[in-house]
PDB file of C-alpha atoms in Angstrom:
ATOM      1  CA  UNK A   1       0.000   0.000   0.000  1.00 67.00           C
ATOM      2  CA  UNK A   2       0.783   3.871   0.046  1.00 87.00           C
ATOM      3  CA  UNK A   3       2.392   3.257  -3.576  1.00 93.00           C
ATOM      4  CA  UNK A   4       2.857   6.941  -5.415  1.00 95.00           C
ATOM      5  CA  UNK A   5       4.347   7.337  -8.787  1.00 96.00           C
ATOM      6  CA  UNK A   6       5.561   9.673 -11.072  1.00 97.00           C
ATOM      7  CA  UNK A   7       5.744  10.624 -15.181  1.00 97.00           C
ATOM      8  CA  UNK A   8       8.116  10.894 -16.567  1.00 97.00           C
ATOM      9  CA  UNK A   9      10.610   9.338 -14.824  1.00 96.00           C
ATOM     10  CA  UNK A  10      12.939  11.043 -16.865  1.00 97.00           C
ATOM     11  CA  UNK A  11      12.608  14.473 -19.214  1.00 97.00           C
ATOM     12  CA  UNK A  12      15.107  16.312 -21.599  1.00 97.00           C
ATOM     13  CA  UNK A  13      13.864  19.858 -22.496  1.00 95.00           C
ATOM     14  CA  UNK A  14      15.042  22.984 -24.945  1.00 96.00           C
ATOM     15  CA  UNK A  15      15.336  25.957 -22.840  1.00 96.00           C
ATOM     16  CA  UNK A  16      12.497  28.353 -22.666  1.00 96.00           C
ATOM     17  CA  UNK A  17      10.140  24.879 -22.995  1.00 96.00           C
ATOM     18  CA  UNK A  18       7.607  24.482 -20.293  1.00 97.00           C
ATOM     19  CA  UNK A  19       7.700  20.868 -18.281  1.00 97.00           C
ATOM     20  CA  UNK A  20       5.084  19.213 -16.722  1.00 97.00           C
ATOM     21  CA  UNK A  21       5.629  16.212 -14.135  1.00 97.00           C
ATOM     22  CA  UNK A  22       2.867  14.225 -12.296  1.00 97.00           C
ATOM     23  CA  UNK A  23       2.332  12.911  -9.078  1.00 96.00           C
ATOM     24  CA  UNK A  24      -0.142  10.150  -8.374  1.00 95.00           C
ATOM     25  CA  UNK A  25      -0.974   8.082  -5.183  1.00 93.00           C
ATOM     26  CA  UNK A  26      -1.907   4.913  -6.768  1.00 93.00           C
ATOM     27  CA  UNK A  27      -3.722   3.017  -3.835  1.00 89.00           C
ATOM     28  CA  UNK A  28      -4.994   5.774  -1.338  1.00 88.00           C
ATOM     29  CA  UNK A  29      -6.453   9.167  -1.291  1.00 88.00           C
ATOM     30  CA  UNK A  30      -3.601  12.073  -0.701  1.00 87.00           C
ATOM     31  CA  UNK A  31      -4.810  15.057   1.273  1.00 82.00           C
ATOM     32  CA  UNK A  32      -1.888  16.573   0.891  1.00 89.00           C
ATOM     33  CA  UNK A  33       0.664  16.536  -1.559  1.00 92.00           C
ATOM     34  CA  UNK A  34       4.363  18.351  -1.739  1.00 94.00           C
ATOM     35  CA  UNK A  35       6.883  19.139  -4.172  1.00 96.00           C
ATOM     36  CA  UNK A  36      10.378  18.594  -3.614  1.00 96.00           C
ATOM     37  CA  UNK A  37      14.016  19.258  -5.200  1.00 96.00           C
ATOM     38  CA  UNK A  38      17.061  17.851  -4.863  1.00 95.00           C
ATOM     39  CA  UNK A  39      20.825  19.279  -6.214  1.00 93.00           C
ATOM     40  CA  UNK A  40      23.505  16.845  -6.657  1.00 89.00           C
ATOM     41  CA  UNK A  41      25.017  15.474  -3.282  1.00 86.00           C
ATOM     42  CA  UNK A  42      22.423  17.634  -1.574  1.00 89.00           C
ATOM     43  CA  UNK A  43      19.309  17.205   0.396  1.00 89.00           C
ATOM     44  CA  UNK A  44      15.557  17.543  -0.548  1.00 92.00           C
ATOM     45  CA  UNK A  45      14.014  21.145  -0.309  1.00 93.00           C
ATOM     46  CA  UNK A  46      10.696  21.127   0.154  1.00 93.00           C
ATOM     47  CA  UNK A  47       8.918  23.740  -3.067  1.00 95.00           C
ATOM     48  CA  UNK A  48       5.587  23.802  -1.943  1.00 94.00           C
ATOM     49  CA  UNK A  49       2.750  22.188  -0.435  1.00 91.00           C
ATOM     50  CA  UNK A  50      -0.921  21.437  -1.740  1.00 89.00           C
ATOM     51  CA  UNK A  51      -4.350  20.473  -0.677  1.00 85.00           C
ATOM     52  CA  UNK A  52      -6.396  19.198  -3.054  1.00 81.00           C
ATOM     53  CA  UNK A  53      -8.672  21.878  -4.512  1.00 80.00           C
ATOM     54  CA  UNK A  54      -6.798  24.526  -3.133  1.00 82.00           C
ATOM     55  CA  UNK A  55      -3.565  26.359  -3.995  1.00 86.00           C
ATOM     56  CA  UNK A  56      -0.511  25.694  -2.890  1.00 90.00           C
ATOM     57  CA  UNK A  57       1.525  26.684  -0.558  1.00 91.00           C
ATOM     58  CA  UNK A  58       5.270  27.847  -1.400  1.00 94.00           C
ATOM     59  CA  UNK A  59       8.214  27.534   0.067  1.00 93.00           C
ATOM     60  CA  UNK A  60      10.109  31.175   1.081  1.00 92.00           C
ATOM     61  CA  UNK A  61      12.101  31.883  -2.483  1.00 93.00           C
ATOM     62  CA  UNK A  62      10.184  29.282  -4.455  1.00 95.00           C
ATOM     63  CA  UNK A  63       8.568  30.971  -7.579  1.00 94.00           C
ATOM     64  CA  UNK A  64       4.995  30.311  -7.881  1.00 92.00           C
ATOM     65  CA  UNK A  65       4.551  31.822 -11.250  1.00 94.00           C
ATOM     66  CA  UNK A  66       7.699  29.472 -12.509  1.00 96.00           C
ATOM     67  CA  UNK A  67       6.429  26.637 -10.385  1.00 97.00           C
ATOM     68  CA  UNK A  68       2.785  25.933 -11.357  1.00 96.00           C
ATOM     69  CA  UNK A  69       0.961  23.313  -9.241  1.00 94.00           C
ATOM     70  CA  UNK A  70      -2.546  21.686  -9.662  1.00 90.00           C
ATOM     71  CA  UNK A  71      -3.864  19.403  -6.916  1.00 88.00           C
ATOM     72  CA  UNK A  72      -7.136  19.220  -8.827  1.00 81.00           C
ATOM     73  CA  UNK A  73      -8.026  15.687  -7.290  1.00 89.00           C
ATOM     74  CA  UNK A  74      -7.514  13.456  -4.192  1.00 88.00           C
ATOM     75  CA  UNK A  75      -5.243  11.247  -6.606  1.00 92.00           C
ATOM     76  CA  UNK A  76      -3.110  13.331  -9.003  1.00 93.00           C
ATOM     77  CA  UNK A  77      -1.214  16.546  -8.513  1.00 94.00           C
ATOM     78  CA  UNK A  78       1.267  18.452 -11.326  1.00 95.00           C
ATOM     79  CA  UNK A  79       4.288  20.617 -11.415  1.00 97.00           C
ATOM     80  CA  UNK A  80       4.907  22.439 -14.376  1.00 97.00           C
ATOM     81  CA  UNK A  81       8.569  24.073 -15.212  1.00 97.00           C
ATOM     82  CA  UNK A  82       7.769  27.031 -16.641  1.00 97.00           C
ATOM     83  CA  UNK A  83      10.270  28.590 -19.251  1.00 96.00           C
ATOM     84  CA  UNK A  84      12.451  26.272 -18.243  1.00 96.00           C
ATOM     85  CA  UNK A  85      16.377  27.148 -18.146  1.00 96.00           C
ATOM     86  CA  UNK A  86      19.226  25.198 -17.229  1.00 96.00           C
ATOM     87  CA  UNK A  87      19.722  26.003 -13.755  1.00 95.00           C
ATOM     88  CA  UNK A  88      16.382  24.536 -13.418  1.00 96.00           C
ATOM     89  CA  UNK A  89      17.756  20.949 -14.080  1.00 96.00           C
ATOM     90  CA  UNK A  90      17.443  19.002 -11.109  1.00 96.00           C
ATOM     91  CA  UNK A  91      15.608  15.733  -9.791  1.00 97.00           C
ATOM     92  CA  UNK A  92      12.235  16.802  -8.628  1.00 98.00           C
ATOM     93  CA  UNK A  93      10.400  14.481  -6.163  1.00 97.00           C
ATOM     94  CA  UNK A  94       6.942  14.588  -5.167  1.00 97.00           C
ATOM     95  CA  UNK A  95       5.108  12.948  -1.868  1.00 95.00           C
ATOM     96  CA  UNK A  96       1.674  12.193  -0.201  1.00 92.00           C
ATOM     97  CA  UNK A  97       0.311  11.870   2.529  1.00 87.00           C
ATOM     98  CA  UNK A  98      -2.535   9.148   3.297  1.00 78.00           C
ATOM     99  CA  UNK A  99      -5.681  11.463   4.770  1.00 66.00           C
ATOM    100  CA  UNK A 100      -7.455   8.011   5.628  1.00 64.00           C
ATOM    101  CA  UNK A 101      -5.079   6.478   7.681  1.00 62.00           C
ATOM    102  CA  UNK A 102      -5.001   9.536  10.867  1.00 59.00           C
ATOM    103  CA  UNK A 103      -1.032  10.067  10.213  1.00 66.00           C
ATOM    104  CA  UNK A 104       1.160  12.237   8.523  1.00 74.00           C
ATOM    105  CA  UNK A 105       3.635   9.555   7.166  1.00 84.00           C
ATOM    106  CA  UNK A 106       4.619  10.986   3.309  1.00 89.00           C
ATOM    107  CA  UNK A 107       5.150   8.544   0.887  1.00 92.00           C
ATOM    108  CA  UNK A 108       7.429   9.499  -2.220  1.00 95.00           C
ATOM    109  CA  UNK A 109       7.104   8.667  -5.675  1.00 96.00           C
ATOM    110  CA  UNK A 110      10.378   7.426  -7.618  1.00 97.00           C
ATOM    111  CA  UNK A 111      11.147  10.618  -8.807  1.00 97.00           C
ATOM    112  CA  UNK A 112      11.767  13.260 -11.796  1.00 98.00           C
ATOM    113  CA  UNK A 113      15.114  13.846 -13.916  1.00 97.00           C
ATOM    114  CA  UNK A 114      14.926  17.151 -15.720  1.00 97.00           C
ATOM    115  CA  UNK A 115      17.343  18.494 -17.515  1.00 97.00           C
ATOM    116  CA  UNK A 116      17.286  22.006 -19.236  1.00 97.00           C
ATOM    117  CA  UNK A 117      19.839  21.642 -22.856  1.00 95.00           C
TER     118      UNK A 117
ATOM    119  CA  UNK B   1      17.638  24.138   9.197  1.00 52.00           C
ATOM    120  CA  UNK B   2      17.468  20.740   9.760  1.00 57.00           C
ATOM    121  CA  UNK B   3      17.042  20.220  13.545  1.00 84.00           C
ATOM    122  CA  UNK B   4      18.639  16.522  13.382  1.00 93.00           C
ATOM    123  CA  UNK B   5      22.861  15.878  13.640  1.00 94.00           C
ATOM    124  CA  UNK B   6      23.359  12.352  12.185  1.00 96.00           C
ATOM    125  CA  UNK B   7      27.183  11.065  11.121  1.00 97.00           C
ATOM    126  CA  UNK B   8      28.389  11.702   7.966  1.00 96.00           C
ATOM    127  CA  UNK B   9      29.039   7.819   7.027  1.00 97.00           C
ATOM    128  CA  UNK B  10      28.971   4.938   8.360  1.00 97.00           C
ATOM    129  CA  UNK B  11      30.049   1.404   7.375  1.00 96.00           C
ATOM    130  CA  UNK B  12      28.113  -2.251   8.075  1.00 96.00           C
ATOM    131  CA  UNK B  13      29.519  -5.566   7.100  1.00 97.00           C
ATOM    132  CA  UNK B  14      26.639  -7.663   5.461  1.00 97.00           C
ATOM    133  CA  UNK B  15      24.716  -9.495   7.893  1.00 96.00           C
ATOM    134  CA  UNK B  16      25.247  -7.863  10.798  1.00 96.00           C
ATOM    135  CA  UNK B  17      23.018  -5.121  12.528  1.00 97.00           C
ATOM    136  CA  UNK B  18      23.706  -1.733  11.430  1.00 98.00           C
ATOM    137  CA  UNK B  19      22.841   1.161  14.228  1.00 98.00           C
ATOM    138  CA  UNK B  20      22.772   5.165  12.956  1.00 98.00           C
ATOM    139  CA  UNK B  21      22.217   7.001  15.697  1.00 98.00           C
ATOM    140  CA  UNK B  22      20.598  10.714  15.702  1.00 97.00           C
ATOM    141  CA  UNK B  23      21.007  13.570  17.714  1.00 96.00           C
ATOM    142  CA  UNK B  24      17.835  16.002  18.676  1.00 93.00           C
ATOM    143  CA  UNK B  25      18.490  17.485  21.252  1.00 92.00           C
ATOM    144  CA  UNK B  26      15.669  20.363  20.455  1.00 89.00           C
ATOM    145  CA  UNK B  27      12.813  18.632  20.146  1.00 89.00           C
ATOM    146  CA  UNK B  28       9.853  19.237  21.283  1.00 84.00           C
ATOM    147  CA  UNK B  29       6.875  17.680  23.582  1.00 81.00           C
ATOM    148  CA  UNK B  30       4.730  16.916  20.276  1.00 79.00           C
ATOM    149  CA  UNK B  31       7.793  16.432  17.557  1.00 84.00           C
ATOM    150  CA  UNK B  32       7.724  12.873  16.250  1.00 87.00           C
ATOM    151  CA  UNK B  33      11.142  11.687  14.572  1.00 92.00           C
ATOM    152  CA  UNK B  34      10.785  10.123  11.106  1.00 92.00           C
ATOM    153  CA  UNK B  35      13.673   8.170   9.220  1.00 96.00           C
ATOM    154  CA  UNK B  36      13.514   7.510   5.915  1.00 96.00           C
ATOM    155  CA  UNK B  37      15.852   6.654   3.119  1.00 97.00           C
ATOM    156  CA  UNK B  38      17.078   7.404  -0.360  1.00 96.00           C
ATOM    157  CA  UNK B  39      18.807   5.041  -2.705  1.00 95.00           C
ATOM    158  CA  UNK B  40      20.819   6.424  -5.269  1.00 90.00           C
ATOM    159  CA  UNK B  41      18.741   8.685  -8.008  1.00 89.00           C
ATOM    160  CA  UNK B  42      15.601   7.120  -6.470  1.00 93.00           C
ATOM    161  CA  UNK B  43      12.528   8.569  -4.161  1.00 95.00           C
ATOM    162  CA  UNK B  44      13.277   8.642  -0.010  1.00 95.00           C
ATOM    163  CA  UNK B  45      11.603   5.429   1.296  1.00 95.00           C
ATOM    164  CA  UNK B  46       9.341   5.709   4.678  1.00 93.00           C
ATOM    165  CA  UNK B  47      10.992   3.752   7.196  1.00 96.00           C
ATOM    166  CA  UNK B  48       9.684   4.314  10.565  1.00 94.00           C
ATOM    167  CA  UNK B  49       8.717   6.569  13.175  1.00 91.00           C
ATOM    168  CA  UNK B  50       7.997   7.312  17.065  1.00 91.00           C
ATOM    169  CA  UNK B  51       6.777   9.630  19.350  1.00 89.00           C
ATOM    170  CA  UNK B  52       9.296   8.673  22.573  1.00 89.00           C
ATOM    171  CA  UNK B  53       8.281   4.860  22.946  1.00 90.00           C
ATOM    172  CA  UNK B  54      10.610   2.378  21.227  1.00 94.00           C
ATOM    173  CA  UNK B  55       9.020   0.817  17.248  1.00 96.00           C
ATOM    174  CA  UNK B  56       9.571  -1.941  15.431  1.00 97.00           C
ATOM    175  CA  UNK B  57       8.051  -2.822  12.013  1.00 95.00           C
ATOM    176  CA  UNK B  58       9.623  -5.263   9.367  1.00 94.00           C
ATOM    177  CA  UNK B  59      12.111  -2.933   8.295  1.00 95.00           C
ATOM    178  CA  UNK B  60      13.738  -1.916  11.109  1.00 97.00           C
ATOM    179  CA  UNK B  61      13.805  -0.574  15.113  1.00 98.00           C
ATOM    180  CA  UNK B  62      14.214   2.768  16.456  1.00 98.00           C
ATOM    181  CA  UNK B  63      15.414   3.353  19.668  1.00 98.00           C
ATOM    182  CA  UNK B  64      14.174   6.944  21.282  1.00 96.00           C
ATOM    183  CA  UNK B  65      16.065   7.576  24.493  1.00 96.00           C
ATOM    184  CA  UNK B  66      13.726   8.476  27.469  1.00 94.00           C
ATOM    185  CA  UNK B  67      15.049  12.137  27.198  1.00 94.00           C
ATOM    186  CA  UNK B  68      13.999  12.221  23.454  1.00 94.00           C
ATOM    187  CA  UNK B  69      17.338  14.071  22.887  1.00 94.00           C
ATOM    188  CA  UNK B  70      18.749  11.258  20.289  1.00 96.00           C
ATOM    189  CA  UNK B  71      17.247   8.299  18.726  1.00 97.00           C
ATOM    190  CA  UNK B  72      18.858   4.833  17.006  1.00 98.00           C
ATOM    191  CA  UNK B  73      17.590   3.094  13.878  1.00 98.00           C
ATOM    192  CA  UNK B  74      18.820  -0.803  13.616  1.00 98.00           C
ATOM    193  CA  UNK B  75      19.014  -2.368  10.254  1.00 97.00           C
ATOM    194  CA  UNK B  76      19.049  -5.898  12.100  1.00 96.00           C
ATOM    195  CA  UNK B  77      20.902  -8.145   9.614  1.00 95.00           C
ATOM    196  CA  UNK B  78      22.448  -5.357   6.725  1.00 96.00           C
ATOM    197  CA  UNK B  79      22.455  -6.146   2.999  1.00 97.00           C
ATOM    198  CA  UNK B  80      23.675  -4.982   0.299  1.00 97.00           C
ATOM    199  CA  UNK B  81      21.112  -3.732  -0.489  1.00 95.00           C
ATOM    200  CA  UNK B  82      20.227  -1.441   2.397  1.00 97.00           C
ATOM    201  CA  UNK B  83      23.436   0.649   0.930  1.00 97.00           C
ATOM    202  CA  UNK B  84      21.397   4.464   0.972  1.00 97.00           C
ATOM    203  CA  UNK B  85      21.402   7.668   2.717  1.00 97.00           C
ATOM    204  CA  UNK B  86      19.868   7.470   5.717  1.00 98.00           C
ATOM    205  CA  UNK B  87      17.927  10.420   6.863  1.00 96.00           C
ATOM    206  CA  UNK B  88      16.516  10.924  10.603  1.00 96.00           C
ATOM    207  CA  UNK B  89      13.334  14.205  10.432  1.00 92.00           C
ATOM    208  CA  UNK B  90      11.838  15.584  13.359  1.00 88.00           C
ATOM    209  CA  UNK B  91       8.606  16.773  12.291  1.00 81.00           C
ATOM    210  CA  UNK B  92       7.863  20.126  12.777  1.00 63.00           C
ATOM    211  CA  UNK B  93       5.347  23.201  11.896  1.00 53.00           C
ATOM    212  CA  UNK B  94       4.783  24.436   8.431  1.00 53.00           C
ATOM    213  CA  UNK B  95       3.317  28.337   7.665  1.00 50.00           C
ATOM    214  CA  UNK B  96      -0.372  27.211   8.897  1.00 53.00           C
ATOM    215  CA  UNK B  97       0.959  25.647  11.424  1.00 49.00           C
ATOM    216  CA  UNK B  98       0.227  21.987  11.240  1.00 58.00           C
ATOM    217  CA  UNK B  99       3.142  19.601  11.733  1.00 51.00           C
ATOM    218  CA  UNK B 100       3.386  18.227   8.769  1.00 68.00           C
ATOM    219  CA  UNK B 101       6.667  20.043   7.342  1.00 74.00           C
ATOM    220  CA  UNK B 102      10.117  17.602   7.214  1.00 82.00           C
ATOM    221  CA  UNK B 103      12.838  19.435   7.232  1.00 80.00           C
ATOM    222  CA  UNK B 104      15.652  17.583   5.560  1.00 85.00           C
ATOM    223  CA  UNK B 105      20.338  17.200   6.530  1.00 86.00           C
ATOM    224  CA  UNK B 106      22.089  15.804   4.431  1.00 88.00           C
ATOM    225  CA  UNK B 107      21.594  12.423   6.376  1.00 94.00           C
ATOM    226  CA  UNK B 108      24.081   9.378   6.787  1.00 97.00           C
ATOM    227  CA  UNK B 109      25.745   7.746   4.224  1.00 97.00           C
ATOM    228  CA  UNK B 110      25.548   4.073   4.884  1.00 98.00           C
ATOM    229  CA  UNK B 111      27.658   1.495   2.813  1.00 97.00           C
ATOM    230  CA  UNK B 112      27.121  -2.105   3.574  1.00 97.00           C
ATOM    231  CA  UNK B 113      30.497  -4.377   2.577  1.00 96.00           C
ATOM    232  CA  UNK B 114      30.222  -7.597   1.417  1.00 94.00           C
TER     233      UNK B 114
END
């Protein structure tokens, strides 16, 4: 259970091309769903959060007019990369938490390569 | 910042219990602490958590000392495969104030040797 994926697993863009990745919990109902990125050799940082049907929630320094995300249902949220450049390369994880189960525990999906030519 | 100090690395020979400890010494009355892992180029895997009572699930134990100030996660029997970064959370507030926010080091570096 708590199984969340991601598509594509793996994206090559031109600059100035817009990107969109998507996060789905597969077996449960995510109340919450966040947006993470992650440098070479470095930690995640945590982009923004969402609630479905709501917007989201962005992380001091995050760009939310770069950074688009749609929690439009209980099972599928999207980032897009807007205008992408290079500096925006970088492996972009997303992760859910399970509303039915009374815990916060976040689950990740396998993660997003995306690199800006 | 991250409100967690965890080693750098750490090395397990395969088959034998691996123990990462965790320093927290800030945490608070309500903070749970979370580990999780990441495998090279892949998604951080759940692993377990507690509040200040000792776990166990089929992954692993955590150890929470009675002061909450530092916690240990045992691998039991290591393999190869448990090779990751190993990262210990204490949960704390995000901007509405619900504690659901992970603030994430840099974690340990566990290899396990053949």
């Amino acid at each position: 259970g708590a199984v969340v994926s991601q598509h594509p697993s793996r994206v090559i863009c031109k600059s100035g091309t817009s990107v969109k990745i998507e996060c789905r919990s597969l077996d449960f109902q995510a109340t919450t769903m966040f947006w993470y990125r992650q440098f070479p050799k470095k930690s995640l940082m945590l982009m923004a959060t969402s609630n479905e049907g709501s917007k989201a929630t962005y992380e001091q320094g995050v760009e939310k007019d770069k950074f688009l995300i749609n929690h439009a249902s209980l099972t599928l949220s999207t980032l897009t990369v807007t205008s992408a450049h290079p500096e925006d390369s970088s492996f972009y994880i997303c992760s859910a938490t399970d509303g039915g189960t009374g815990t916060d525990t976040q689950y990740f999906g396998p993660g997003t390569r995306l690199t800006v030519l | 910042d991250a409100k967690t100090t965890q080693p750098t690395s750490m090395d397990c020979a395969e088959g034998r219990a691996a123990n990462l400890p965790c320093n927290h010494s800030t945490i608070s009355g309500n903070e749970y602490v979370y580990w999780y892992r990441q495998i090279h180029s892949q998604g951080p895997q759940y692993i377990i958590h507690g509040l200040k009572n000792n776990e166990t699930n089929e992954m692993a134990s955590l150890i929470i000392t009675e002061d909450r100030k530092s916690s240990t996660l045992i691998l039991p029997h290591a393999t190869l495969r448990d090779t990751a970064v190993y990262y210990c959370i204490v949960r704390t507030p995000d901007n509405a104030g619900n504690n659901r926010k992970l603030i994430w080091g840099l974690g340990t570096s566990l290899a396990v040797n053949p």
